[in-house]
Amino acid sequence: MPDDDKPKGLIDLFKTKAVAHKGPQVCEQLRQALTTLKSQHSEDGTPTGRPRDVRAYIALEAIGRRVDTFRDTIQQGGVRGYEKMKEARTYLSRLQRYGLEA
């Protein structure tokens, strides 16, 4: 672990424990939300012809590529993993709001 990623106090220790406990769940929920939303904007794995669906599908693909990075960083744990977990949660809440509005 790099020096700047080692827990420095009680709060950092809490963050490390939170990542180990919640991190994999957050990534899996994000992956499921992406799959569900992509299916709403596509037919047979390709976007429908409507411009809104094409834009949404491309954006969802980009987020999907980031999920792998999130998962890898979260698995490493530490403070950096906690920050990525927070970012993944932000994406998840935005996707859930988007899914409800769509």
CSV table of N, CA and C in Angstrom, one decimal:
chain,number,residue,atom,x,y,z
A,1,MET,N,0.8,-1.2,0.0
A,1,MET,CA,0.0,0.0,0.0
A,1,MET,C,0.9,1.2,0.0
A,2,PRO,N,0.6,2.2,-0.9
A,2,PRO,CA,1.4,3.4,-0.9
A,2,PRO,C,1.2,4.1,0.5
A,3,ASP,N,2.2,5.0,0.8
A,3,ASP,CA,2.2,5.7,2.1
A,3,ASP,C,1.0,6.5,2.3
A,4,ASP,N,0.5,7.2,1.2
A,4,ASP,CA,-0.6,8.1,1.4
A,4,ASP,C,-1.9,7.4,1.5
A,5,ASP,N,-1.9,6.1,1.3
A,5,ASP,CA,-3.2,5.3,1.3
A,5,ASP,C,-3.3,4.5,2.6
A,6,LYS,N,-2.3,4.6,3.5
A,6,LYS,CA,-2.4,3.8,4.7
A,6,LYS,C,-3.3,4.6,5.7
A,7,PRO,N,-4.1,3.9,6.4
A,7,PRO,CA,-5.0,4.5,7.4
A,7,PRO,C,-4.2,5.3,8.4
A,8,LYS,N,-4.6,6.6,8.6
A,8,LYS,CA,-3.8,7.5,9.5
A,8,LYS,C,-4.5,7.7,10.9
A,9,GLY,N,-5.7,7.3,11.0
A,9,GLY,CA,-6.4,7.5,12.2
A,9,GLY,C,-7.7,6.7,12.3
A,10,LEU,N,-8.5,7.0,13.2
A,10,LEU,CA,-9.7,6.2,13.4
A,10,LEU,C,-10.7,6.4,12.3
A,11,ILE,N,-10.8,7.6,11.7
A,11,ILE,CA,-11.7,7.8,10.6
A,11,ILE,C,-11.3,7.0,9.4
A,12,ASP,N,-10.0,7.1,9.1
A,12,ASP,CA,-9.5,6.3,8.0
A,12,ASP,C,-9.7,4.8,8.2
A,13,LEU,N,-9.5,4.3,9.4
A,13,LEU,CA,-9.8,2.9,9.7
A,13,LEU,C,-11.2,2.6,9.4
A,14,PHE,N,-12.1,3.5,9.8
A,14,PHE,CA,-13.6,3.3,9.5
A,14,PHE,C,-13.8,3.2,8.0
A,15,LYS,N,-13.2,4.1,7.3
A,15,LYS,CA,-13.4,4.1,5.8
A,15,LYS,C,-12.9,2.8,5.2
A,16,THR,N,-11.8,2.3,5.7
A,16,THR,CA,-11.2,1.0,5.2
A,16,THR,C,-12.2,-0.1,5.5
A,17,LYS,N,-12.7,-0.2,6.7
A,17,LYS,CA,-13.7,-1.2,7.0
A,17,LYS,C,-15.0,-1.1,6.2
A,18,ALA,N,-15.4,0.1,5.9
A,18,ALA,CA,-16.6,0.4,5.2
A,18,ALA,C,-16.5,-0.1,3.7
A,19,VAL,N,-15.3,0.1,3.2
A,19,VAL,CA,-15.0,-0.3,1.8
A,19,VAL,C,-15.0,-1.8,1.7
A,20,ALA,N,-14.4,-2.5,2.7
A,20,ALA,CA,-14.4,-3.9,2.7
A,20,ALA,C,-15.8,-4.5,2.8
A,21,HIS,N,-16.7,-3.9,3.5
A,21,HIS,CA,-18.0,-4.4,3.8
A,21,HIS,C,-19.0,-4.0,2.7
A,22,LYS,N,-19.0,-2.8,2.3
A,22,LYS,CA,-20.0,-2.3,1.4
A,22,LYS,C,-19.6,-2.2,-0.1
A,23,GLY,N,-18.3,-2.1,-0.3
A,23,GLY,CA,-17.8,-1.8,-1.7
A,23,GLY,C,-18.3,-2.8,-2.7
A,24,PRO,N,-18.1,-4.1,-2.5
A,24,PRO,CA,-18.6,-5.1,-3.6
A,24,PRO,C,-20.1,-4.9,-3.8
A,25,GLN,N,-20.9,-4.7,-2.8
A,25,GLN,CA,-22.3,-4.5,-3.0
A,25,GLN,C,-22.7,-3.3,-3.8
A,26,VAL,N,-22.0,-2.2,-3.6
A,26,VAL,CA,-22.2,-1.0,-4.4
A,26,VAL,C,-21.9,-1.2,-5.9
A,27,CYS,N,-20.8,-1.9,-6.1
A,27,CYS,CA,-20.4,-2.1,-7.5
A,27,CYS,C,-21.4,-3.0,-8.2
A,28,GLU,N,-21.9,-4.0,-7.5
A,28,GLU,CA,-22.9,-5.0,-8.1
A,28,GLU,C,-24.2,-4.2,-8.3
A,29,GLN,N,-24.6,-3.4,-7.4
A,29,GLN,CA,-25.9,-2.6,-7.6
A,29,GLN,C,-25.7,-1.7,-8.8
A,30,LEU,N,-24.6,-1.1,-8.9
A,30,LEU,CA,-24.3,-0.2,-10.1
A,30,LEU,C,-24.4,-0.9,-11.4
A,31,ARG,N,-23.7,-2.1,-11.4
A,31,ARG,CA,-23.7,-2.9,-12.6
A,31,ARG,C,-25.2,-3.3,-13.0
A,32,GLN,N,-26.0,-3.7,-12.0
A,32,GLN,CA,-27.4,-4.1,-12.3
A,32,GLN,C,-28.2,-2.9,-12.8
A,33,ALA,N,-28.0,-1.7,-12.2
A,33,ALA,CA,-28.7,-0.5,-12.7
A,33,ALA,C,-28.4,-0.2,-14.1
A,34,LEU,N,-27.1,-0.3,-14.4
A,34,LEU,CA,-26.7,0.0,-15.8
A,34,LEU,C,-27.3,-1.0,-16.8
A,35,THR,N,-27.3,-2.3,-16.4
A,35,THR,CA,-27.9,-3.3,-17.3
A,35,THR,C,-29.4,-3.0,-17.5
A,36,THR,N,-30.1,-2.7,-16.5
A,36,THR,CA,-31.5,-2.4,-16.6
A,36,THR,C,-31.8,-1.2,-17.4
A,37,LEU,N,-31.1,-0.1,-17.2
A,37,LEU,CA,-31.3,1.1,-18.0
A,37,LEU,C,-30.9,0.9,-19.4
A,38,LYS,N,-29.8,0.2,-19.7
A,38,LYS,CA,-29.4,-0.1,-21.1
A,38,LYS,C,-30.4,-0.9,-21.8
A,39,SER,N,-31.1,-1.8,-21.1
A,39,SER,CA,-32.1,-2.6,-21.8
A,39,SER,C,-33.3,-1.7,-22.1
A,40,GLN,N,-33.6,-0.6,-21.4
A,40,GLN,CA,-34.7,0.3,-21.7
A,40,GLN,C,-34.4,1.1,-22.9
A,41,HIS,N,-33.2,1.3,-23.2
A,41,HIS,CA,-32.8,2.2,-24.3
A,41,HIS,C,-32.3,1.4,-25.5
A,42,SER,N,-32.5,0.1,-25.5
A,42,SER,CA,-31.9,-0.7,-26.7
A,42,SER,C,-32.9,-1.8,-27.0
A,43,GLU,N,-32.6,-2.3,-28.2
A,43,GLU,CA,-33.3,-3.5,-28.7
A,43,GLU,C,-32.3,-4.5,-29.2
A,44,ASP,N,-32.2,-5.7,-28.6
A,44,ASP,CA,-31.2,-6.7,-29.0
A,44,ASP,C,-29.8,-6.2,-28.8
A,45,GLY,N,-29.5,-5.4,-27.8
A,45,GLY,CA,-28.2,-5.0,-27.5
A,45,GLY,C,-27.7,-3.8,-28.3
A,46,THR,N,-28.5,-3.2,-29.2
A,46,THR,CA,-28.1,-2.0,-29.9
A,46,THR,C,-29.1,-0.9,-29.6
A,47,PRO,N,-28.6,0.4,-29.5
A,47,PRO,CA,-29.6,1.4,-29.2
A,47,PRO,C,-30.7,1.6,-30.3
A,48,THR,N,-31.8,2.0,-29.8
A,48,THR,CA,-32.9,2.2,-30.8
A,48,THR,C,-32.5,3.5,-31.6
A,49,GLY,N,-33.3,3.8,-32.6
A,49,GLY,CA,-33.0,4.9,-33.5
A,49,GLY,C,-33.2,6.3,-32.9
A,50,ARG,N,-33.9,6.3,-31.8
A,50,ARG,CA,-34.3,7.7,-31.2
A,50,ARG,C,-33.0,8.3,-30.7
A,51,PRO,N,-32.8,9.6,-30.9
A,51,PRO,CA,-31.6,10.3,-30.5
A,51,PRO,C,-31.4,10.2,-29.0
A,52,ARG,N,-32.5,10.3,-28.2
A,52,ARG,CA,-32.3,10.3,-26.7
A,52,ARG,C,-31.8,8.9,-26.3
A,53,ASP,N,-32.3,7.9,-26.9
A,53,ASP,CA,-31.8,6.5,-26.6
A,53,ASP,C,-30.4,6.3,-26.9
A,54,VAL,N,-30.0,6.8,-28.1
A,54,VAL,CA,-28.6,6.7,-28.5
A,54,VAL,C,-27.6,7.4,-27.5
A,55,ARG,N,-28.0,8.6,-27.1
A,55,ARG,CA,-27.2,9.4,-26.2
A,55,ARG,C,-27.1,8.7,-24.8
A,56,ALA,N,-28.3,8.2,-24.4
A,56,ALA,CA,-28.3,7.5,-23.1
A,56,ALA,C,-27.5,6.3,-23.1
A,57,TYR,N,-27.6,5.5,-24.2
A,57,TYR,CA,-26.9,4.2,-24.3
A,57,TYR,C,-25.4,4.5,-24.3
A,58,ILE,N,-24.9,5.5,-25.0
A,58,ILE,CA,-23.5,5.8,-25.0
A,58,ILE,C,-23.0,6.3,-23.7
A,59,ALA,N,-23.8,7.1,-23.0
A,59,ALA,CA,-23.4,7.5,-21.6
A,59,ALA,C,-23.4,6.3,-20.7
A,60,LEU,N,-24.3,5.4,-20.8
A,60,LEU,CA,-24.3,4.2,-19.9
A,60,LEU,C,-23.1,3.3,-20.2
A,61,GLU,N,-22.8,3.2,-21.4
A,61,GLU,CA,-21.6,2.4,-21.8
A,61,GLU,C,-20.3,3.0,-21.1
A,62,ALA,N,-20.2,4.3,-21.2
A,62,ALA,CA,-19.0,5.0,-20.6
A,62,ALA,C,-19.0,4.8,-19.1
A,63,ILE,N,-20.2,4.8,-18.4
A,63,ILE,CA,-20.2,4.6,-17.0
A,63,ILE,C,-19.8,3.1,-16.7
A,64,GLY,N,-20.3,2.2,-17.5
A,64,GLY,CA,-20.0,0.8,-17.4
A,64,GLY,C,-18.5,0.5,-17.4
A,65,ARG,N,-17.8,1.2,-18.3
A,65,ARG,CA,-16.3,1.1,-18.3
A,65,ARG,C,-15.7,1.6,-17.0
A,66,ARG,N,-16.3,2.6,-16.4
A,66,ARG,CA,-15.7,3.1,-15.1
A,66,ARG,C,-16.0,2.2,-13.9
A,67,VAL,N,-17.0,1.4,-14.0
A,67,VAL,CA,-17.4,0.4,-12.9
A,67,VAL,C,-16.2,-0.5,-12.7
A,68,ASP,N,-15.6,-1.0,-13.7
A,68,ASP,CA,-14.5,-1.9,-13.6
A,68,ASP,C,-13.3,-1.2,-12.8
A,69,THR,N,-13.1,0.0,-13.1
A,69,THR,CA,-12.0,0.8,-12.4
A,69,THR,C,-12.4,0.9,-10.9
A,70,PHE,N,-13.7,1.3,-10.7
A,70,PHE,CA,-14.2,1.4,-9.3
A,70,PHE,C,-14.0,0.1,-8.6
A,71,ARG,N,-14.4,-1.0,-9.2
A,71,ARG,CA,-14.3,-2.3,-8.5
A,71,ARG,C,-12.8,-2.6,-8.2
A,72,ASP,N,-11.9,-2.4,-9.1
A,72,ASP,CA,-10.5,-2.7,-8.9
A,72,ASP,C,-10.0,-1.9,-7.7
A,73,THR,N,-10.3,-0.6,-7.7
A,73,THR,CA,-9.8,0.3,-6.7
A,73,THR,C,-10.4,0.0,-5.3
A,74,ILE,N,-11.7,-0.4,-5.3
A,74,ILE,CA,-12.4,-0.7,-4.1
A,74,ILE,C,-11.8,-2.0,-3.5
A,75,GLN,N,-11.5,-3.0,-4.4
A,75,GLN,CA,-10.9,-4.2,-3.9
A,75,GLN,C,-9.5,-4.0,-3.2
A,76,GLN,N,-8.8,-3.0,-3.7
A,76,GLN,CA,-7.5,-2.7,-3.0
A,76,GLN,C,-7.7,-2.1,-1.6
A,77,GLY,N,-8.9,-1.5,-1.4
A,77,GLY,CA,-9.2,-1.0,-0.1
A,77,GLY,C,-8.6,0.4,0.2
A,78,GLY,N,-8.5,0.7,1.5
A,78,GLY,CA,-7.9,1.9,1.9
A,78,GLY,C,-8.7,3.1,1.7
A,79,VAL,N,-8.1,4.3,1.9
A,79,VAL,CA,-8.8,5.6,1.8
A,79,VAL,C,-9.2,5.8,0.3
A,80,ARG,N,-8.3,5.5,-0.6
A,80,ARG,CA,-8.6,5.7,-2.0
A,80,ARG,C,-9.8,4.8,-2.5
A,81,GLY,N,-9.9,3.6,-2.0
A,81,GLY,CA,-11.0,2.8,-2.2
A,81,GLY,C,-12.3,3.3,-1.7
A,82,TYR,N,-12.2,4.0,-0.6
A,82,TYR,CA,-13.4,4.6,0.0
A,82,TYR,C,-13.9,5.7,-0.9
A,83,GLU,N,-13.0,6.5,-1.4
A,83,GLU,CA,-13.3,7.7,-2.3
A,83,GLU,C,-14.0,7.1,-3.5
A,84,LYS,N,-13.5,6.0,-4.1
A,84,LYS,CA,-14.1,5.5,-5.3
A,84,LYS,C,-15.5,4.9,-5.0
A,85,MET,N,-15.6,4.3,-3.8
A,85,MET,CA,-16.9,3.8,-3.4
A,85,MET,C,-17.9,4.9,-3.3
A,86,LYS,N,-17.5,6.1,-2.8
A,86,LYS,CA,-18.4,7.2,-2.7
A,86,LYS,C,-18.8,7.7,-4.1
A,87,GLU,N,-17.9,7.7,-5.0
A,87,GLU,CA,-18.1,8.1,-6.4
A,87,GLU,C,-19.1,7.1,-7.0
A,88,ALA,N,-18.9,5.8,-6.8
A,88,ALA,CA,-19.8,4.8,-7.3
A,88,ALA,C,-21.2,5.0,-6.8
A,89,ARG,N,-21.3,5.3,-5.5
A,89,ARG,CA,-22.6,5.5,-4.9
A,89,ARG,C,-23.3,6.7,-5.6
A,90,THR,N,-22.6,7.7,-5.9
A,90,THR,CA,-23.1,8.9,-6.5
A,90,THR,C,-23.7,8.5,-7.9
A,91,TYR,N,-22.9,7.8,-8.7
A,91,TYR,CA,-23.4,7.3,-10.0
A,91,TYR,C,-24.7,6.5,-9.8
A,92,LEU,N,-24.7,5.6,-8.8
A,92,LEU,CA,-25.8,4.7,-8.6
A,92,LEU,C,-27.1,5.6,-8.2
A,93,SER,N,-26.9,6.6,-7.4
A,93,SER,CA,-28.1,7.4,-7.0
A,93,SER,C,-28.6,8.2,-8.2
A,94,ARG,N,-27.7,8.7,-9.1
A,94,ARG,CA,-28.1,9.4,-10.3
A,94,ARG,C,-28.8,8.5,-11.2
A,95,LEU,N,-28.3,7.3,-11.4
A,95,LEU,CA,-28.9,6.3,-12.3
A,95,LEU,C,-30.3,5.9,-11.8
A,96,GLN,N,-30.4,5.7,-10.5
A,96,GLN,CA,-31.7,5.4,-10.0
A,96,GLN,C,-32.7,6.5,-10.2
A,97,ARG,N,-32.3,7.8,-10.0
A,97,ARG,CA,-33.2,8.9,-10.3
A,97,ARG,C,-33.5,9.0,-11.7
A,98,TYR,N,-32.6,8.7,-12.6
A,98,TYR,CA,-32.8,8.8,-14.0
A,98,TYR,C,-33.8,7.7,-14.4
A,99,GLY,N,-33.6,6.5,-13.8
A,99,GLY,CA,-34.5,5.4,-14.1
A,99,GLY,C,-36.0,5.7,-13.7
A,100,LEU,N,-36.1,6.4,-12.6
A,100,LEU,CA,-37.5,6.8,-12.2
A,100,LEU,C,-38.1,7.8,-13.1
A,101,GLU,N,-37.3,8.7,-13.6
A,101,GLU,CA,-37.8,9.8,-14.4
A,101,GLU,C,-38.0,9.4,-15.8
A,102,ALA,N,-37.3,8.4,-16.3
A,102,ALA,CA,-37.4,8.0,-17.7
A,102,ALA,C,-38.8,7.3,-18.0
